[in-house]
Amino acid sequence: MYKKIIRPLLFDYDPEKIHNFTINRLSGSLFPSLLKLFLSFEDKRLQRKVGRLTFRNPIGLAAGMDKNAVALAGWDAMGFGFAEAGTVTPLPQEGNPKPRMFRLPKYGGIINRLGFNNAGADEFEKNIEHVKKNLCNDFIVGVNLGKNKHTELDDAYQDYKFSFEKCFETADYFTINVSSPNTEGLRQLQQKKFLNEILSSLQKLNKELDTTFSDTMKDIYLKIAPDLTEAELDDILQVSIDNNITGIIATNTTISRDTLPEGIYETGGLSGKPLEPIANSVLKYIIKNTGNKLAVIACGGISSFDDVKEKLDLGASLVQIYTGLIYEGPGMIKKIKKQMIQNL
Ligand SMILES: Cc1cc2nc3c(=O)[nH]c(=O)nc-3n(C[C@H](O)[C@H](O)[C@H](O)COP(=O)(O)O)c2cc1C
């Protein structure tokens, strides 16, 4: 029904307008209740313990879909095991000029150059606090952190610390986003000296806040780009291990167009099917070179059970989906989970 009737209707309109329309529907209570009615399906055999958390199933919503954490009840109702809200920056910002989101229906891809449009950490935190009481107890909420556009790279760690502290009580885990291609200079934060400063200062804060508010530290994941050299990846993995973070999210969108036929494309990050082979080779590299020292949340190009299986078989602990949800519709999560059970 989604692919035959709803998708063709939605795809007639501007992608960002449809995105905002959908998020608005999901942030009310009617839509999540309806989704729950049709899509609820959990099975204890899908549970996974990763880091300090137990996920009811390994399928998560990737960051960027719910930038202000307003639709968490919707993702819970769709049957995701977890959702990563954000990217949130300390101060609100508008992002890049529109249009800035483009579908590539022929290739199952999307190009976006949104540039961290979001309402800022104050509002984000209030939103999570407000919806959290309506979520199932076993639904996990990750918070994806970024820096504001005008923050200098040398001061970037302060931005991450600010939002980390603000959301410490409400987040189940944190992701440090140093890999979006649409904020100038952001990916330079993947360099050893910046990365070490960010991760070490966050882990120090993590320890301090642990004693103040709760009885456990929070898991920290690092989200990386798919466009790194092996030497760059080696540095990132070493700094991650040295700082004792829980794992890596592989990957964010790519600036490469090598997996698309020759042509002229919009600038921005490419996601979906054309990203899949690139993201999978990064996943393979991480597993081969770190063993079980870092958990990996695999992301990039998932649109079916087979895609999930491939990533889990390669060694991922969990997976995340963004573009596949737009092409396949909300029913895909239940379908994948049922196939996972059949394949046990
Ligand atoms: C429109 C759009 C916006 C995104 N915004 C963010 C973001 O704010 N933060 C982030 O870490 N990743 C963001 N991403 C990247 C996704 O989280 C994901 O890493 C990437 O799209 C690959 O997964 P997919 O092929 O399933 O879409 C965005 C992706 C898209 C398509």
CSV table of C-alpha atoms and ligand atoms in Angstrom, one decimal:
chain,number,residue,atom,x,y,z
A,1,MET,CA,0.0,0.0,0.0
A,2,TYR,CA,2.8,2.5,0.9
A,3,LYS,CA,4.8,1.9,-2.3
A,4,LYS,CA,1.8,1.7,-4.6
A,5,ILE,CA,-0.4,4.5,-3.2
A,6,ILE,CA,1.2,6.7,-0.5
A,7,ARG,CA,4.7,7.0,-1.9
A,8,PRO,CA,3.7,8.2,-5.4
A,9,LEU,CA,1.5,10.9,-3.7
A,10,LEU,CA,4.2,12.0,-1.4
A,11,PHE,CA,6.9,12.0,-4.0
A,12,ASP,CA,4.9,14.6,-6.0
A,13,TYR,CA,5.9,17.2,-3.4
A,14,ASP,CA,9.1,18.9,-2.3
A,15,PRO,CA,11.0,16.4,-0.1
A,16,GLU,CA,11.5,18.8,2.8
A,17,LYS,CA,7.9,19.9,2.9
A,18,ILE,CA,6.8,16.2,3.0
A,19,HIS,CA,9.4,15.6,5.7
A,20,ASN,CA,8.0,18.4,7.9
A,21,PHE,CA,4.4,17.3,7.3
A,22,THR,CA,5.2,13.7,8.3
A,23,ILE,CA,7.1,14.8,11.4
A,24,ASN,CA,4.2,17.0,12.4
A,25,ARG,CA,1.8,14.0,12.1
A,26,LEU,CA,4.1,11.8,14.1
A,27,SER,CA,4.5,14.3,16.9
A,28,GLY,CA,0.8,14.2,17.7
A,29,SER,CA,-0.8,11.3,19.5
A,30,LEU,CA,-3.3,10.0,16.8
A,31,PHE,CA,-0.7,8.8,14.2
A,32,PRO,CA,1.5,6.9,16.7
A,33,SER,CA,-1.6,5.1,18.1
A,34,LEU,CA,-2.7,4.1,14.6
A,35,LEU,CA,0.8,2.9,13.7
A,36,LYS,CA,1.0,0.9,16.9
A,37,LEU,CA,-2.2,-0.8,16.1
A,38,PHE,CA,-0.9,-2.1,12.8
A,39,LEU,CA,2.9,-2.4,13.4
A,40,SER,CA,3.4,-3.6,16.9
A,41,PHE,CA,5.5,-6.8,17.0
A,42,GLU,CA,8.3,-7.6,19.4
A,43,ASP,CA,10.0,-10.9,20.2
A,44,LYS,CA,12.5,-11.3,23.1
A,45,ARG,CA,14.8,-13.3,20.7
A,46,LEU,CA,15.6,-10.0,18.9
A,47,GLN,CA,17.0,-8.4,22.1
A,48,ARG,CA,20.6,-7.3,22.1
A,49,LYS,CA,22.8,-6.0,24.9
A,50,VAL,CA,25.3,-3.5,23.5
A,51,GLY,CA,27.5,-1.4,25.8
A,52,ARG,CA,25.4,-0.6,28.9
A,53,LEU,CA,22.0,-0.9,27.2
A,54,THR,CA,19.6,-3.7,26.2
A,55,PHE,CA,17.9,-3.0,22.9
A,56,ARG,CA,14.6,-4.7,22.3
A,57,ASN,CA,15.6,-5.2,18.7
A,58,PRO,CA,18.7,-4.2,16.7
A,59,ILE,CA,16.9,-1.8,14.3
A,60,GLY,CA,17.2,1.9,14.9
A,61,LEU,CA,16.2,5.2,13.3
A,62,ALA,CA,19.3,7.1,12.1
A,63,ALA,CA,20.0,10.7,13.1
A,64,GLY,CA,18.6,13.6,11.0
A,65,MET,CA,15.0,12.4,10.6
A,66,ASP,CA,13.9,13.8,14.0
A,67,LYS,CA,16.2,16.7,14.5
A,68,ASN,CA,14.3,18.2,17.4
A,69,ALA,CA,13.1,15.0,19.1
A,70,VAL,CA,9.5,15.7,18.6
A,71,ALA,CA,8.3,12.4,17.1
A,72,LEU,CA,9.9,9.8,19.4
A,73,ALA,CA,6.5,8.2,20.1
A,74,GLY,CA,6.1,7.7,16.4
A,75,TRP,CA,9.4,5.8,16.0
A,76,ASP,CA,8.5,3.7,19.1
A,77,ALA,CA,5.1,2.9,17.6
A,78,MET,CA,6.8,1.9,14.2
A,79,GLY,CA,8.7,-0.8,16.1
A,80,PHE,CA,12.2,0.6,16.0
A,81,GLY,CA,14.4,-0.7,18.9
A,82,PHE,CA,15.8,2.8,19.2
A,83,ALA,CA,15.9,6.2,17.7
A,84,GLU,CA,18.7,8.7,17.4
A,85,ALA,CA,17.4,12.2,17.7
A,86,GLY,CA,19.3,15.3,16.5
A,87,THR,CA,21.8,16.4,15.3
A,88,VAL,CA,21.3,19.0,18.0
A,89,THR,CA,23.6,22.1,18.3
A,90,PRO,CA,23.9,24.3,21.4
A,91,LEU,CA,22.1,27.2,19.8
A,92,PRO,CA,19.2,27.1,17.3
A,93,GLN,CA,20.2,27.5,13.7
A,94,GLU,CA,18.4,27.6,10.3
A,95,GLY,CA,20.7,25.5,8.2
A,96,ASN,CA,21.5,26.1,4.5
A,97,PRO,CA,19.3,27.9,2.0
A,98,LYS,CA,16.5,25.9,0.4
A,99,PRO,CA,16.1,23.7,-1.6
A,100,ARG,CA,18.5,21.4,0.2
A,101,MET,CA,17.0,17.9,0.1
A,102,PHE,CA,16.7,15.9,-3.2
A,103,ARG,CA,15.4,12.5,-4.0
A,104,LEU,CA,17.1,10.2,-6.5
A,105,PRO,CA,14.2,7.7,-7.0
A,106,LYS,CA,16.0,5.9,-9.9
A,107,TYR,CA,18.8,4.9,-7.6
A,108,GLY,CA,17.1,4.7,-4.2
A,109,GLY,CA,19.1,7.6,-2.9
A,110,ILE,CA,18.8,11.1,-1.3
A,111,ILE,CA,21.2,14.0,-1.4
A,112,ASN,CA,20.9,16.5,1.4
A,113,ARG,CA,22.7,19.7,2.4
A,114,LEU,CA,20.5,20.7,5.3
A,115,GLY,CA,23.4,22.0,7.5
A,116,PHE,CA,22.1,21.1,11.0
A,117,ASN,CA,18.8,23.0,10.9
A,118,ASN,CA,17.5,22.6,14.5
A,119,ALA,CA,15.9,24.3,17.4
A,120,GLY,CA,18.9,24.2,19.7
A,121,ALA,CA,19.7,22.2,22.8
A,122,ASP,CA,17.3,23.9,25.3
A,123,GLU,CA,14.2,23.1,23.2
A,124,PHE,CA,15.5,19.7,22.3
A,125,GLU,CA,16.0,18.7,25.9
A,126,LYS,CA,12.5,19.9,26.8
A,127,ASN,CA,11.0,18.0,23.9
A,128,ILE,CA,12.6,14.7,25.0
A,129,GLU,CA,11.5,15.2,28.6
A,130,HIS,CA,8.0,15.9,27.5
A,131,VAL,CA,7.6,12.8,25.2
A,132,LYS,CA,9.6,10.4,27.3
A,133,LYS,CA,6.7,9.5,29.6
A,134,ASN,CA,4.7,8.3,26.6
A,135,LEU,CA,7.4,5.9,25.4
A,136,CYS,CA,7.7,2.2,26.1
A,137,ASN,CA,10.2,1.5,28.8
A,138,ASP,CA,12.3,-0.6,26.5
A,139,PHE,CA,12.6,2.0,23.8
A,140,ILE,CA,16.0,3.6,23.7
A,141,VAL,CA,16.7,7.2,22.8
A,142,GLY,CA,20.1,8.3,21.5
A,143,VAL,CA,21.1,11.9,21.2
A,144,ASN,CA,23.3,13.0,18.3
A,145,LEU,CA,25.4,16.1,19.0
A,146,GLY,CA,27.0,18.6,16.6
A,147,LYS,CA,28.6,22.0,16.7
A,148,ASN,CA,27.1,25.3,15.7
A,149,LYS,CA,28.2,26.6,12.3
A,150,HIS,CA,30.1,29.6,13.7
A,151,THR,CA,31.9,27.7,16.4
A,152,GLU,CA,35.7,27.6,15.6
A,153,LEU,CA,37.1,24.0,15.3
A,154,ASP,CA,39.4,24.7,18.3
A,155,ASP,CA,36.4,25.4,20.5
A,156,ALA,CA,34.2,22.7,19.1
A,157,TYR,CA,34.6,20.5,22.1
A,158,GLN,CA,32.8,23.1,24.2
A,159,ASP,CA,29.7,22.8,22.0
A,160,TYR,CA,29.7,19.0,22.4
A,161,LYS,CA,30.2,19.4,26.2
A,162,PHE,CA,27.4,21.9,26.4
A,163,SER,CA,24.7,19.7,24.8
A,164,PHE,CA,26.0,16.6,26.5
A,165,GLU,CA,25.5,18.1,29.9
A,166,LYS,CA,22.1,19.5,29.0
A,167,CYS,CA,20.8,16.2,27.8
A,168,PHE,CA,22.6,13.9,30.2
A,169,GLU,CA,19.6,13.0,32.2
A,170,THR,CA,17.2,12.4,29.3
A,171,ALA,CA,19.5,10.6,26.8
A,172,ASP,CA,20.1,6.9,26.9
A,173,TYR,CA,23.3,7.2,24.8
A,174,PHE,CA,25.2,9.9,22.9
A,175,THR,CA,26.6,10.1,19.4
A,176,ILE,CA,29.3,12.5,18.5
A,177,ASN,CA,28.7,13.7,15.0
A,178,VAL,CA,32.0,14.8,13.4
A,179,SER,CA,31.1,13.5,9.9
A,180,SER,CA,28.2,15.5,8.3
A,181,PRO,CA,29.5,17.0,5.0
A,182,ASN,CA,27.2,20.1,5.2
A,183,THR,CA,28.8,22.1,8.0
A,184,GLU,CA,32.1,23.6,6.7
A,185,GLY,CA,35.1,22.1,8.5
A,186,LEU,CA,33.1,19.7,10.6
A,187,ARG,CA,34.8,16.6,9.2
A,188,GLN,CA,38.2,18.0,10.2
A,189,LEU,CA,37.2,17.2,13.7
A,190,GLN,CA,37.9,13.5,12.8
A,191,GLN,CA,41.6,14.5,13.0
A,192,LYS,CA,43.5,13.0,15.9
A,193,LYS,CA,44.1,16.2,17.9
A,194,PHE,CA,40.5,17.5,17.7
A,195,LEU,CA,39.0,14.1,18.2
A,196,ASN,CA,41.1,13.4,21.2
A,197,GLU,CA,40.2,16.7,22.8
A,198,ILE,CA,36.4,16.1,22.2
A,199,LEU,CA,36.3,12.5,23.4
A,200,SER,CA,38.6,12.9,26.4
A,201,SER,CA,36.7,16.0,27.6
A,202,LEU,CA,33.3,14.3,27.2
A,203,GLN,CA,34.4,11.2,29.0
A,204,LYS,CA,35.7,13.3,31.9
A,205,LEU,CA,32.3,15.1,32.0
A,206,ASN,CA,30.6,11.7,31.7
A,207,LYS,CA,32.3,10.6,34.9
A,208,GLU,CA,31.6,13.8,36.7
A,209,LEU,CA,27.9,13.8,35.8
A,210,ASP,CA,27.5,10.2,36.7
A,211,THR,CA,28.1,10.9,40.4
A,212,THR,CA,25.8,13.9,40.3
A,213,PHE,CA,22.7,12.6,38.6
A,214,SER,CA,22.5,8.8,38.1
A,215,ASP,CA,24.3,5.6,38.7
A,216,THR,CA,25.7,4.9,35.3
A,217,MET,CA,27.8,6.7,32.8
A,218,LYS,CA,26.4,7.1,29.3
A,219,ASP,CA,27.5,5.1,26.3
A,220,ILE,CA,29.3,7.3,23.7
A,221,TYR,CA,29.4,6.5,20.0
A,222,LEU,CA,31.4,8.3,17.3
A,223,LYS,CA,29.7,8.8,13.9
A,224,ILE,CA,32.2,8.7,11.1
A,225,ALA,CA,32.2,9.6,7.4
A,226,PRO,CA,32.5,6.9,4.7
A,227,ASP,CA,35.1,9.0,2.8
A,228,LEU,CA,38.2,8.4,5.0
A,229,THR,CA,41.5,6.9,4.0
A,230,GLU,CA,42.7,3.8,5.9
A,231,ALA,CA,45.3,5.9,7.7
A,232,GLU,CA,42.6,8.3,8.8
A,233,LEU,CA,40.4,5.5,9.9
A,234,ASP,CA,43.3,3.9,11.9
A,235,ASP,CA,43.8,7.1,13.8
A,236,ILE,CA,40.1,7.5,14.6
A,237,LEU,CA,39.8,3.9,15.8
A,238,GLN,CA,42.8,4.2,18.0
A,239,VAL,CA,41.6,7.5,19.6
A,240,SER,CA,38.2,5.9,20.1
A,241,ILE,CA,39.7,2.9,21.9
A,242,ASP,CA,42.1,5.1,23.9
A,243,ASN,CA,39.2,7.1,25.2
A,244,ASN,CA,37.2,4.0,26.0
A,245,ILE,CA,34.0,5.0,24.0
A,246,THR,CA,31.4,2.3,23.4
A,247,GLY,CA,31.5,2.2,19.6
A,248,ILE,CA,31.4,3.7,16.1
A,249,ILE,CA,28.4,4.5,13.9
A,250,ALA,CA,29.5,3.7,10.3
A,251,THR,CA,28.5,5.7,8.4
A,252,ASN,CA,27.2,9.2,7.7
A,253,THR,CA,26.4,10.3,4.1
A,254,THR,CA,29.1,10.3,1.4
A,255,ILE,CA,30.4,13.2,-0.7
A,256,SER,CA,31.4,10.6,-3.4
A,257,ARG,CA,29.3,10.1,-6.5
A,258,ASP,CA,31.4,7.1,-7.7
A,259,THR,CA,28.5,4.7,-7.2
A,260,LEU,CA,26.1,6.7,-9.3
A,261,PRO,CA,26.2,6.8,-13.1
A,262,GLU,CA,28.2,9.7,-14.6
A,263,GLY,CA,26.2,12.9,-14.4
A,264,ILE,CA,25.7,16.2,-12.7
A,265,TYR,CA,24.4,15.9,-9.1
A,266,GLU,CA,23.5,18.4,-6.4
A,267,THR,CA,26.2,19.0,-3.7
A,268,GLY,CA,25.6,17.5,-0.3
A,269,GLY,CA,25.7,14.1,1.4
A,270,LEU,CA,24.5,11.1,-0.6
A,271,SER,CA,22.6,8.4,1.3
A,272,GLY,CA,20.6,5.2,0.5
A,273,LYS,CA,21.4,2.5,-2.0
A,274,PRO,CA,24.4,4.2,-3.6
A,275,LEU,CA,26.0,4.6,-0.2
A,276,GLU,CA,25.6,0.9,0.8
A,277,PRO,CA,28.8,-0.6,-0.8
A,278,ILE,CA,30.9,2.2,0.6
A,279,ALA,CA,29.5,2.0,4.1
A,280,ASN,CA,29.8,-1.8,4.1
A,281,SER,CA,33.5,-1.6,3.2
A,282,VAL,CA,34.1,0.8,6.1
A,283,LEU,CA,32.2,-1.6,8.4
A,284,LYS,CA,34.4,-4.5,7.3
A,285,TYR,CA,37.5,-2.5,7.9
A,286,ILE,CA,36.5,-1.5,11.4
A,287,ILE,CA,35.5,-5.1,12.4
A,288,LYS,CA,38.8,-6.5,10.9
A,289,ASN,CA,41.0,-4.0,12.7
A,290,THR,CA,39.3,-3.6,16.1
A,291,GLY,CA,37.9,-7.0,16.8
A,292,ASN,CA,35.5,-6.6,19.7
A,293,LYS,CA,37.1,-3.5,21.2
A,294,LEU,CA,34.4,-1.3,19.7
A,295,ALA,CA,30.8,-2.0,19.0
A,296,VAL,CA,29.6,-0.9,15.5
A,297,ILE,CA,26.2,0.5,14.7
A,298,ALA,CA,26.0,0.0,10.9
A,299,CYS,CA,24.2,2.5,8.8
A,300,GLY,CA,23.9,3.2,5.0
A,301,GLY,CA,21.6,1.8,2.4
A,302,ILE,CA,19.4,-0.5,4.3
A,303,SER,CA,16.1,-1.2,2.6
A,304,SER,CA,15.4,-4.9,3.4
A,305,PHE,CA,16.0,-7.8,5.7
A,306,ASP,CA,18.9,-9.0,3.4
A,307,ASP,CA,20.6,-5.6,3.9
A,308,VAL,CA,20.2,-5.8,7.7
A,309,LYS,CA,21.5,-9.4,7.7
A,310,GLU,CA,24.5,-8.5,5.6
A,311,LYS,CA,25.5,-5.8,8.1
A,312,LEU,CA,24.9,-8.0,11.2
A,313,ASP,CA,26.8,-10.9,9.5
A,314,LEU,CA,29.7,-8.5,8.8
A,315,GLY,CA,29.9,-7.9,12.6
A,316,ALA,CA,27.7,-5.0,13.3
A,317,SER,CA,25.9,-5.0,16.7
A,318,LEU,CA,23.0,-2.8,15.7
A,319,VAL,CA,21.8,-1.1,12.5
A,320,GLN,CA,20.2,2.2,11.6
A,321,ILE,CA,17.9,3.3,8.8
A,322,TYR,CA,17.0,6.6,7.2
A,323,THR,CA,16.6,6.7,3.4
A,324,GLY,CA,15.2,3.1,3.2
A,325,LEU,CA,12.3,4.2,5.4
A,326,ILE,CA,11.4,6.9,2.9
A,327,TYR,CA,11.4,4.5,0.0
A,328,GLU,CA,9.9,1.4,1.7
A,329,GLY,CA,7.5,3.0,4.3
A,330,PRO,CA,6.9,2.3,8.0
A,331,GLY,CA,5.8,-1.3,7.4
A,332,MET,CA,9.4,-2.2,6.6
A,333,ILE,CA,10.5,-2.5,10.3
A,334,LYS,CA,7.9,-5.1,11.3
A,335,LYS,CA,8.6,-7.0,8.0
A,336,ILE,CA,12.4,-7.1,8.7
A,337,LYS,CA,11.8,-8.2,12.4
A,338,LYS,CA,9.5,-11.0,11.3
A,339,GLN,CA,12.1,-12.2,8.7
A,340,MET,CA,14.8,-12.1,11.4
A,341,ILE,CA,12.7,-14.4,13.6
A,342,GLN,CA,12.1,-16.8,10.7
A,343,ASN,CA,15.8,-16.9,10.1
A,344,LEU,CA,16.9,-17.7,13.6
B,1,LIG,C1,17.9,14.3,4.9
B,1,LIG,C2,19.0,13.7,5.8
B,1,LIG,C3,19.4,14.4,6.9
B,1,LIG,C4,20.4,13.8,7.7
B,1,LIG,N1,20.8,14.5,8.9
B,1,LIG,C5,21.7,13.9,9.7
B,1,LIG,C6,22.0,14.6,10.9
B,1,LIG,O1,21.5,15.6,11.3
B,1,LIG,N2,23.0,14.0,11.7
B,1,LIG,C7,23.6,12.8,11.4
B,1,LIG,O2,24.4,12.3,12.1
B,1,LIG,N3,23.2,12.2,10.2
B,1,LIG,C8,22.3,12.7,9.4
B,1,LIG,N4,22.0,12.1,8.2
B,1,LIG,C9,22.7,10.8,7.9
B,1,LIG,C10,21.9,9.6,8.3
B,1,LIG,O3,21.7,9.5,9.7
B,1,LIG,C11,22.6,8.3,7.8
B,1,LIG,O4,23.8,8.2,8.5
B,1,LIG,C12,22.8,8.2,6.3
B,1,LIG,O5,21.7,8.8,5.7
B,1,LIG,C13,23.0,6.8,5.9
B,1,LIG,O6,21.9,6.0,6.1
B,1,LIG,P1,20.8,5.7,5.0
B,1,LIG,O7,21.4,5.2,3.8
B,1,LIG,O8,19.9,4.6,5.7
B,1,LIG,O9,20.0,6.9,4.8
B,1,LIG,C14,21.0,12.6,7.4
B,1,LIG,C15,20.5,11.9,6.3
B,1,LIG,C16,19.6,12.4,5.5
B,1,LIG,C17,19.1,11.7,4.2
